[in-house]
Amino acid sequence: SHDLRASFGVIRGATDLLNLTDSDAERSEMLAMLQRNLRQATQMLTELMDLSRLEGGQEQRQISPFDAAELLAGLAES
């Protein structure tokens, strides 16, 4: 829940900055940040719903390999 709240905090801050920004470059940067954080928030909500279904016994766990370096790079970028 902390990560989800943080993503929405970033989104809220970026929208406030968009109102103050006159530069097209800064506006583009803020829009990119908004899009990235909206994707992350959507992913977290999906994962939260998946976890809820798993805990409720409505779904079976599927374990698969993933690229930890890619995950860490994405976290560092945000």
Coordinates of C-alpha atoms in Angstrom, one line a residue:
S1 CA 0.0 0.0 0.0
H2 CA 2.9 2.3 0.7
D3 CA 4.2 1.9 -2.9
L4 CA 0.7 2.5 -4.3
R5 CA 0.3 5.6 -2.2
A6 CA 3.7 6.9 -3.3
S7 CA 2.9 6.4 -7.0
F8 CA -0.3 8.4 -6.6
G9 CA 1.6 11.1 -4.7
V10 CA 4.0 11.4 -7.7
I11 CA 1.1 11.5 -10.1
R12 CA -0.6 14.2 -8.0
G13 CA 2.7 16.2 -7.8
A14 CA 3.3 15.9 -11.5
T15 CA -0.2 17.2 -12.3
D16 CA 0.4 20.2 -10.1
L17 CA 3.7 20.9 -11.8
L18 CA 2.1 20.7 -15.2
N19 CA -0.1 23.6 -14.2
L20 CA 3.0 25.7 -13.3
T21 CA 5.2 24.7 -16.3
D22 CA 5.5 26.9 -19.3
S23 CA 8.3 25.0 -21.1
D24 CA 7.3 22.3 -23.6
A25 CA 10.3 20.3 -22.7
E26 CA 9.3 20.3 -19.0
R27 CA 5.7 19.6 -19.8
S28 CA 6.8 16.5 -21.9
E29 CA 9.0 15.3 -19.0
M30 CA 6.1 15.7 -16.6
L31 CA 3.8 13.8 -18.9
A32 CA 6.3 11.0 -19.3
M33 CA 6.5 10.8 -15.5
L34 CA 2.8 10.7 -15.2
Q35 CA 2.5 7.9 -17.8
R36 CA 5.2 5.9 -16.1
N37 CA 3.7 6.2 -12.7
L38 CA 0.1 5.5 -13.9
R39 CA 1.4 2.3 -15.5
Q40 CA 3.1 1.3 -12.2
A41 CA 0.0 2.1 -10.2
T42 CA -2.1 0.1 -12.6
Q43 CA 0.3 -2.8 -12.3
M44 CA 0.3 -2.6 -8.5
L45 CA -3.5 -2.7 -8.4
T46 CA -3.5 -5.7 -10.7
E47 CA -1.0 -7.5 -8.4
L48 CA -3.1 -6.6 -5.4
M49 CA -6.2 -8.1 -7.0
D50 CA -4.2 -11.2 -8.0
L51 CA -3.0 -11.6 -4.4
S52 CA -6.5 -11.2 -3.1
R53 CA -7.7 -14.0 -5.4
L54 CA -4.7 -16.2 -4.4
E55 CA -5.4 -15.7 -0.7
G56 CA -9.1 -16.4 -1.3
G57 CA -8.2 -19.7 -3.0
Q58 CA -9.8 -18.6 -6.3
E59 CA -6.5 -18.9 -8.3
Q60 CA -3.4 -21.1 -8.3
R61 CA 0.1 -19.6 -8.0
Q62 CA 2.2 -19.7 -11.2
I63 CA 5.9 -19.2 -10.6
S64 CA 8.0 -18.1 -13.6
P65 CA 11.5 -16.6 -14.1
F66 CA 12.0 -12.9 -14.5
D67 CA 14.8 -10.5 -15.3
A68 CA 15.9 -9.0 -11.9
A69 CA 18.2 -6.5 -13.5
E70 CA 15.3 -5.1 -15.6
L71 CA 13.2 -4.8 -12.5
L72 CA 15.9 -3.0 -10.6
A73 CA 16.6 -0.6 -13.5
G74 CA 12.9 0.3 -13.7
L75 CA 12.8 0.9 -9.9
A76 CA 15.9 3.1 -10.1
E77 CA 14.4 5.1 -13.0
S78 CA 11.3 5.9 -11.2

